[in-house]
């Protein structure tokens, strides 16, 4: 399978992002809003930390018995009149979805927000087969117009400013009055709503993601703030739920616990505006709903994470708190990561899904500040898992040769304390002497990466161990 | 925290000072400030021969070298009542990560656990373990304090340095915006991803500048060198020091990255 990823060019992507004035302006919004709102929501709920423990435990329990819960879920969906399809990889998932669309002679498909649909690149596949996919989440709609990937897992268009959206709407919505006023964000929203309303009514199939799949009832659950997900799954004749295996949760009680940490961690809301439960197709007594209900459950490499250190990553409930709190994400935004999942969760998940040979930069591009782990609602030790990837890279000799040889040289001395003392004494003596006038270096050989952006403070000259020996040990002996 | 009950604590605890490689090589005065603080608090301080805690190898994925260096540190320091480091990052390495390195080796795991239990970051050792509430020092002016990530999130170092700084005569602490956000150092990250590191430290030094304090302090020399280097590159005349220097009243040496001739006493 070919995966369209620019993760191998992470450094170039990052450099471009850092020089993108529009992007940098948009990223300013991530830094403050999400963080403050989450903090306020957490502060208002005394049991928030205990709920995080409980959320972690629920997901761990589910992953330990995932086979059983998948089976139970499948049975319940079938019993409610729906269909479950298991897809080993993206290609299988695409084929399954295309076949369902063809069975219903679908011409247009509306879509609720789904990161899995980005992962399997379903839009391109549908288009290539004469079916028009229409994103209905406002952010997703905007980036579809721009032919971009989401740059954030819950705020796909967070990299854009309102003026850019206005330009896109004017470019695409040519049937509307060219002189209309779109200077206010609410006007953009109203316009998108009007345009999308027609698409909702015309759609033959609706595809949504799922935040949770409930094993005890066969229910799929989505949380949204726009209500677009409801219209996507209720109006068309066929509803396809597209989800990955780790979305399973045993019971509705478990879901209600996870929901309490999800929205708070994501947007600081107590609950998202809509939390929608779907179980099977429309029953005879239902006022509305789809005639056909399909669930496509994607593996795409996840089952091979089970039983490894990376199993913990499968607890992720996609709240986005890790990227909202990440200084690297704040600096470069989501597109620099080069694939579907950005930020710390992407830095761990992406190498699992597309290979560490392609995504090796991502787990390395972290200061290990630990802020992601400190806010993760299911307590995924993200820095530890990034470090695991670095270890795999080191074992497989994927670590750059310069880094390896530098480490080797340093390790040689660090493991020989006596030699180390002599060598460092000489080196610091020389460096201290050279830097004593200005107290810093604006350029040093082999330290270009450092001195490109900052001076290198000069050492004091004598090492601590040298001075200690002279002043204390000598005196005592 | 792992504060030892005072009844179990020896009257004059023997402390092995883990100087940290950066302090050893770059700024020994921080080590001597730590020694003074520990001795003032009644400790007997010793400095066994040492190199590095192994973090550069650990964070580069080289577990073998990390383990070798961890064993070296464990052997050098296991005989002390406590191990103290003027760094949250290195103390965090020993405390939070050494045990993980020996998951398959019960013998070394036990030794790593024992060392982890008695290892502390300097300010947290003074406050949480020894119960120090004030220091004998004075400093003229306002300072702002940067919370280094490992100390803050791995060891819970947040109030301890502030509490001690509050007892320094003449000093006022002005909080900067986002004092708990990373400075962009991240060890080898600063060199490997210098563009991103440069952007993060840019945001940090802007916040430092906007605090309008003439001095910035922190508890980790790596972060301090990063911030000092950026401040001087941008021509922002802010002095940068390790918190131990101020707490020990040992500010004769010029600030980090400042010239000797211009030393402000």
PDB file of C-alpha atoms in Angstrom, chain B residues 64-262:
ATOM      1  CA  UNK B  64      23.236  -0.221  26.314  1.00  0.00           C
ATOM      2  CA  UNK B  65      25.399   2.832  26.988  1.00  0.00           C
ATOM      3  CA  UNK B  66      22.713   4.210  29.293  1.00  0.00           C
ATOM      4  CA  UNK B  67      22.757   1.048  31.367  1.00  0.00           C
ATOM      5  CA  UNK B  68      26.567   1.095  31.600  1.00  0.00           C
ATOM      6  CA  UNK B  69      26.519   4.686  32.826  1.00  0.00           C
ATOM      7  CA  UNK B  70      23.669   4.019  35.235  1.00  0.00           C
ATOM      8  CA  UNK B  71      25.617   1.144  36.776  1.00  0.00           C
ATOM      9  CA  UNK B  72      28.616   3.430  37.123  1.00  0.00           C
ATOM     10  CA  UNK B  73      26.509   6.037  38.952  1.00  0.00           C
ATOM     11  CA  UNK B  74      24.822   3.433  41.152  1.00  0.00           C
ATOM     12  CA  UNK B  75      28.152   2.016  42.247  1.00  0.00           C
ATOM     13  CA  UNK B  76      29.669   5.423  42.913  1.00  0.00           C
ATOM     14  CA  UNK B  77      26.703   6.693  44.943  1.00  0.00           C
ATOM     15  CA  UNK B  78      25.129   3.704  46.690  1.00  0.00           C
ATOM     16  CA  UNK B  79      27.028   4.290  49.922  1.00  0.00           C
ATOM     17  CA  UNK B  80      25.546   7.696  50.759  1.00  0.00           C
ATOM     18  CA  UNK B  81      22.469   8.484  52.805  1.00  0.00           C
ATOM     19  CA  UNK B  82      21.246  10.729  50.001  1.00  0.00           C
ATOM     20  CA  UNK B  83      22.162  11.697  46.476  1.00  0.00           C
ATOM     21  CA  UNK B  84      21.435  15.297  45.541  1.00  0.00           C
ATOM     22  CA  UNK B  85      21.732  16.989  42.149  1.00  0.00           C
ATOM     23  CA  UNK B  86      21.389  20.686  41.286  1.00  0.00           C
ATOM     24  CA  UNK B  87      19.178  19.600  38.383  1.00  0.00           C
ATOM     25  CA  UNK B  88      15.663  18.237  38.057  1.00  0.00           C
ATOM     26  CA  UNK B  89      16.594  16.602  34.808  1.00  0.00           C
ATOM     27  CA  UNK B  90      19.487  14.497  36.129  1.00  0.00           C
ATOM     28  CA  UNK B  91      17.777  13.749  39.437  1.00  0.00           C
ATOM     29  CA  UNK B  92      14.698  12.749  37.437  1.00  0.00           C
ATOM     30  CA  UNK B  93      16.815  10.444  35.309  1.00  0.00           C
ATOM     31  CA  UNK B  94      18.087   8.615  38.393  1.00  0.00           C
ATOM     32  CA  UNK B  95      14.797   8.676  40.254  1.00  0.00           C
ATOM     33  CA  UNK B  96      12.272   8.000  37.519  1.00  0.00           C
ATOM     34  CA  UNK B  97      14.225   6.207  34.818  1.00  0.00           C
ATOM     35  CA  UNK B  98      17.074   4.155  36.305  1.00  0.00           C
ATOM     36  CA  UNK B  99      14.690   1.510  37.672  1.00  0.00           C
ATOM     37  CA  UNK B 100      13.120   1.150  34.206  1.00  0.00           C
ATOM     38  CA  UNK B 101      16.515   0.322  32.738  1.00  0.00           C
ATOM     39  CA  UNK B 102      16.873  -2.850  34.760  1.00  0.00           C
ATOM     40  CA  UNK B 103      13.430  -4.385  34.396  1.00  0.00           C
ATOM     41  CA  UNK B 104      14.957  -7.737  33.433  1.00  0.00           C
ATOM     42  CA  UNK B 105      17.760  -7.758  35.994  1.00  0.00           C
ATOM     43  CA  UNK B 106      16.400  -8.122  39.551  1.00  0.00           C
ATOM     44  CA  UNK B 107      19.789  -7.606  41.161  1.00  0.00           C
ATOM     45  CA  UNK B 108      20.487  -4.288  39.464  1.00  0.00           C
ATOM     46  CA  UNK B 109      16.822  -3.366  39.629  1.00  0.00           C
ATOM     47  CA  UNK B 110      16.984  -3.535  43.417  1.00  0.00           C
ATOM     48  CA  UNK B 111      20.090  -1.344  43.454  1.00  0.00           C
ATOM     49  CA  UNK B 112      18.496   1.137  41.050  1.00  0.00           C
ATOM     50  CA  UNK B 113      15.351   1.279  43.194  1.00  0.00           C
ATOM     51  CA  UNK B 114      17.432   1.907  46.300  1.00  0.00           C
ATOM     52  CA  UNK B 115      19.338   4.732  44.641  1.00  0.00           C
ATOM     53  CA  UNK B 116      16.152   6.219  43.181  1.00  0.00           C
ATOM     54  CA  UNK B 117      14.564   6.306  46.626  1.00  0.00           C
ATOM     55  CA  UNK B 118      17.328   8.451  48.080  1.00  0.00           C
ATOM     56  CA  UNK B 119      17.985  10.735  45.129  1.00  0.00           C
ATOM     57  CA  UNK B 120      16.605  14.279  45.116  1.00  0.00           C
ATOM     58  CA  UNK B 121      16.724  17.527  43.233  1.00  0.00           C
ATOM     59  CA  UNK B 122      18.516  20.154  45.324  1.00  0.00           C
ATOM     60  CA  UNK B 123      15.681  22.540  46.274  1.00  0.00           C
ATOM     61  CA  UNK B 124      13.243  19.718  46.850  1.00  0.00           C
ATOM     62  CA  UNK B 125      15.791  17.944  49.068  1.00  0.00           C
ATOM     63  CA  UNK B 126      16.295  21.077  51.140  1.00  0.00           C
ATOM     64  CA  UNK B 127      12.585  21.774  51.570  1.00  0.00           C
ATOM     65  CA  UNK B 128      10.873  18.380  51.429  1.00  0.00           C
ATOM     66  CA  UNK B 129      13.487  16.201  53.097  1.00  0.00           C
ATOM     67  CA  UNK B 130      15.463  18.496  55.373  1.00  0.00           C
ATOM     68  CA  UNK B 131      12.596  20.864  56.128  1.00  0.00           C
ATOM     69  CA  UNK B 132      14.620  23.976  55.333  1.00  0.00           C
ATOM     70  CA  UNK B 133      12.354  27.022  55.236  1.00  0.00           C
ATOM     71  CA  UNK B 134      14.830  29.822  54.725  1.00  0.00           C
ATOM     72  CA  UNK B 135      18.322  30.477  53.494  1.00  0.00           C
ATOM     73  CA  UNK B 136      20.953  32.927  54.621  1.00  0.00           C
ATOM     74  CA  UNK B 137      21.390  35.062  51.520  1.00  0.00           C
ATOM     75  CA  UNK B 138      20.567  38.399  50.070  1.00  0.00           C
ATOM     76  CA  UNK B 139      20.002  39.483  46.485  1.00  0.00           C
ATOM     77  CA  UNK B 140      19.158  42.927  45.352  1.00  0.00           C
ATOM     78  CA  UNK B 141      16.279  43.097  42.905  1.00  0.00           C
ATOM     79  CA  UNK B 142      13.583  41.241  41.056  1.00  0.00           C
ATOM     80  CA  UNK B 143      13.966  37.779  39.583  1.00  0.00           C
ATOM     81  CA  UNK B 144      11.700  35.609  37.482  1.00  0.00           C
ATOM     82  CA  UNK B 145      11.780  31.818  37.682  1.00  0.00           C
ATOM     83  CA  UNK B 146      11.546  29.256  34.885  1.00  0.00           C
ATOM     84  CA  UNK B 147      10.233  25.810  35.843  1.00  0.00           C
ATOM     85  CA  UNK B 148      12.369  23.245  34.069  1.00  0.00           C
ATOM     86  CA  UNK B 149      10.275  20.419  32.672  1.00  0.00           C
ATOM     87  CA  UNK B 150      11.760  17.292  34.235  1.00  0.00           C
ATOM     88  CA  UNK B 151      11.937  18.774  37.710  1.00  0.00           C
ATOM     89  CA  UNK B 152       8.401  20.071  37.432  1.00  0.00           C
ATOM     90  CA  UNK B 153       6.673  17.065  35.900  1.00  0.00           C
ATOM     91  CA  UNK B 154       8.800  14.123  37.024  1.00  0.00           C
ATOM     92  CA  UNK B 155       9.664  15.329  40.519  1.00  0.00           C
ATOM     93  CA  UNK B 156       7.031  17.921  41.402  1.00  0.00           C
ATOM     94  CA  UNK B 157       9.529  20.751  41.861  1.00  0.00           C
ATOM     95  CA  UNK B 158       7.453  23.924  41.790  1.00  0.00           C
ATOM     96  CA  UNK B 159       6.879  25.477  45.190  1.00  0.00           C
ATOM     97  CA  UNK B 160      10.233  24.482  46.763  1.00  0.00           C
ATOM     98  CA  UNK B 161      12.523  26.897  44.897  1.00  0.00           C
ATOM     99  CA  UNK B 162       9.940  29.680  45.238  1.00  0.00           C
ATOM    100  CA  UNK B 163       9.645  29.078  48.948  1.00  0.00           C
ATOM    101  CA  UNK B 164      13.392  29.347  49.417  1.00  0.00           C
ATOM    102  CA  UNK B 165      13.654  32.378  47.145  1.00  0.00           C
ATOM    103  CA  UNK B 166      11.011  34.105  49.258  1.00  0.00           C
ATOM    104  CA  UNK B 167      13.445  33.959  52.187  1.00  0.00           C
ATOM    105  CA  UNK B 168      16.264  35.689  50.299  1.00  0.00           C
ATOM    106  CA  UNK B 169      16.675  39.185  51.637  1.00  0.00           C
ATOM    107  CA  UNK B 170      15.966  41.945  49.110  1.00  0.00           C
ATOM    108  CA  UNK B 171      14.688  39.584  46.443  1.00  0.00           C
ATOM    109  CA  UNK B 172      11.274  39.844  44.832  1.00  0.00           C
ATOM    110  CA  UNK B 173       9.909  37.135  42.581  1.00  0.00           C
ATOM    111  CA  UNK B 174       7.962  38.235  39.515  1.00  0.00           C
ATOM    112  CA  UNK B 175       6.199  35.396  37.719  1.00  0.00           C
ATOM    113  CA  UNK B 176       6.564  35.298  33.952  1.00  0.00           C
ATOM    114  CA  UNK B 177       3.784  34.104  31.649  1.00  0.00           C
ATOM    115  CA  UNK B 178       3.962  30.341  30.989  1.00  0.00           C
ATOM    116  CA  UNK B 179       6.803  29.739  33.422  1.00  0.00           C
ATOM    117  CA  UNK B 180       5.958  26.017  33.207  1.00  0.00           C
ATOM    118  CA  UNK B 181       6.317  25.805  29.428  1.00  0.00           C
ATOM    119  CA  UNK B 182       9.432  24.204  27.954  1.00  0.00           C
ATOM    120  CA  UNK B 183      12.312  26.479  26.924  1.00  0.00           C
ATOM    121  CA  UNK B 184      13.076  24.329  23.880  1.00  0.00           C
ATOM    122  CA  UNK B 185      16.349  22.880  25.118  1.00  0.00           C
ATOM    123  CA  UNK B 186      15.578  19.163  25.257  1.00  0.00           C
ATOM    124  CA  UNK B 187      19.227  18.052  25.259  1.00  0.00           C
ATOM    125  CA  UNK B 188      20.303  16.992  21.784  1.00  0.00           C
ATOM    126  CA  UNK B 189      16.943  18.281  20.489  1.00  0.00           C
ATOM    127  CA  UNK B 190      18.367  21.811  20.589  1.00  0.00           C
ATOM    128  CA  UNK B 191      20.950  20.812  18.000  1.00  0.00           C
ATOM    129  CA  UNK B 192      19.070  18.147  16.024  1.00  0.00           C
ATOM    130  CA  UNK B 193      15.950  20.282  15.548  1.00  0.00           C
ATOM    131  CA  UNK B 194      17.531  23.680  15.933  1.00  0.00           C
ATOM    132  CA  UNK B 195      14.872  25.540  13.930  1.00  0.00           C
ATOM    133  CA  UNK B 196      12.084  24.345  16.215  1.00  0.00           C
ATOM    134  CA  UNK B 197      14.190  24.741  19.331  1.00  0.00           C
ATOM    135  CA  UNK B 198      15.007  28.277  18.216  1.00  0.00           C
ATOM    136  CA  UNK B 199      11.307  29.107  17.865  1.00  0.00           C
ATOM    137  CA  UNK B 200      10.449  27.683  21.290  1.00  0.00           C
ATOM    138  CA  UNK B 201      13.240  29.532  23.089  1.00  0.00           C
ATOM    139  CA  UNK B 202      12.206  32.685  21.245  1.00  0.00           C
ATOM    140  CA  UNK B 203       8.750  32.448  22.838  1.00  0.00           C
ATOM    141  CA  UNK B 204      10.320  31.705  26.213  1.00  0.00           C
ATOM    142  CA  UNK B 205      12.714  34.661  26.180  1.00  0.00           C
ATOM    143  CA  UNK B 206       9.884  36.954  25.090  1.00  0.00           C
ATOM    144  CA  UNK B 207       7.987  35.919  28.205  1.00  0.00           C
ATOM    145  CA  UNK B 208      11.102  36.421  30.315  1.00  0.00           C
ATOM    146  CA  UNK B 209      11.554  39.886  28.869  1.00  0.00           C
ATOM    147  CA  UNK B 210       7.929  40.808  29.476  1.00  0.00           C
ATOM    148  CA  UNK B 211       8.241  39.895  33.155  1.00  0.00           C
ATOM    149  CA  UNK B 212      10.492  42.970  33.485  1.00  0.00           C
ATOM    150  CA  UNK B 213      12.811  41.335  35.993  1.00  0.00           C
ATOM    151  CA  UNK B 214      16.536  41.928  35.451  1.00  0.00           C
ATOM    152  CA  UNK B 215      17.375  38.326  36.378  1.00  0.00           C
ATOM    153  CA  UNK B 216      16.002  34.945  35.358  1.00  0.00           C
ATOM    154  CA  UNK B 217      16.631  31.836  37.445  1.00  0.00           C
ATOM    155  CA  UNK B 218      16.046  28.129  36.934  1.00  0.00           C
ATOM    156  CA  UNK B 219      17.203  24.879  38.429  1.00  0.00           C
ATOM    157  CA  UNK B 220      18.749  23.227  35.373  1.00  0.00           C
ATOM    158  CA  UNK B 221      21.874  24.382  33.620  1.00  0.00           C
ATOM    159  CA  UNK B 222      20.829  23.039  30.210  1.00  0.00           C
ATOM    160  CA  UNK B 223      17.740  25.249  30.135  1.00  0.00           C
ATOM    161  CA  UNK B 224      19.747  28.147  31.555  1.00  0.00           C
ATOM    162  CA  UNK B 225      22.404  27.930  28.844  1.00  0.00           C
ATOM    163  CA  UNK B 226      19.684  27.799  26.210  1.00  0.00           C
ATOM    164  CA  UNK B 227      17.862  30.835  27.586  1.00  0.00           C
ATOM    165  CA  UNK B 228      21.076  32.756  28.288  1.00  0.00           C
ATOM    166  CA  UNK B 229      22.374  32.069  24.794  1.00  0.00           C
ATOM    167  CA  UNK B 230      19.151  33.297  23.229  1.00  0.00           C
ATOM    168  CA  UNK B 231      18.894  36.386  25.432  1.00  0.00           C
ATOM    169  CA  UNK B 232      22.444  37.448  24.651  1.00  0.00           C
ATOM    170  CA  UNK B 233      22.035  36.699  20.939  1.00  0.00           C
ATOM    171  CA  UNK B 234      19.014  38.992  20.841  1.00  0.00           C
ATOM    172  CA  UNK B 235      20.742  41.638  22.901  1.00  0.00           C
ATOM    173  CA  UNK B 236      18.325  41.425  25.798  1.00  0.00           C
ATOM    174  CA  UNK B 237      20.321  42.494  28.862  1.00  0.00           C
ATOM    175  CA  UNK B 238      18.883  39.993  31.311  1.00  0.00           C
ATOM    176  CA  UNK B 239      21.122  38.121  33.735  1.00  0.00           C
ATOM    177  CA  UNK B 240      20.791  34.376  33.902  1.00  0.00           C
ATOM    178  CA  UNK B 241      21.714  32.313  36.937  1.00  0.00           C
ATOM    179  CA  UNK B 242      21.131  28.943  38.515  1.00  0.00           C
ATOM    180  CA  UNK B 243      18.767  29.254  41.468  1.00  0.00           C
ATOM    181  CA  UNK B 244      21.373  27.656  43.768  1.00  0.00           C
ATOM    182  CA  UNK B 245      23.780  30.550  43.229  1.00  0.00           C
ATOM    183  CA  UNK B 246      21.217  33.046  44.511  1.00  0.00           C
ATOM    184  CA  UNK B 247      20.048  30.817  47.366  1.00  0.00           C
ATOM    185  CA  UNK B 248      23.649  30.338  48.497  1.00  0.00           C
ATOM    186  CA  UNK B 249      24.414  34.030  48.153  1.00  0.00           C
ATOM    187  CA  UNK B 250      27.207  33.142  45.737  1.00  0.00           C
ATOM    188  CA  UNK B 251      26.710  35.567  42.884  1.00  0.00           C
ATOM    189  CA  UNK B 252      30.284  36.798  42.530  1.00  0.00           C
ATOM    190  CA  UNK B 253      30.839  34.915  39.306  1.00  0.00           C
ATOM    191  CA  UNK B 254      29.460  36.681  36.217  1.00  0.00           C
ATOM    192  CA  UNK B 255      26.023  35.447  35.094  1.00  0.00           C
ATOM    193  CA  UNK B 256      25.771  32.643  32.540  1.00  0.00           C
ATOM    194  CA  UNK B 257      27.078  33.812  29.171  1.00  0.00           C
ATOM    195  CA  UNK B 258      28.292  37.155  30.542  1.00  0.00           C
ATOM    196  CA  UNK B 259      31.836  38.421  30.255  1.00  0.00           C
ATOM    197  CA  UNK B 260      34.112  38.388  33.288  1.00  0.00           C
ATOM    198  CA  UNK B 261      35.091  42.038  32.872  1.00  0.00           C
ATOM    199  CA  UNK B 262      31.470  43.167  33.099  1.00  0.00           C
TER     200      UNK B 262
END
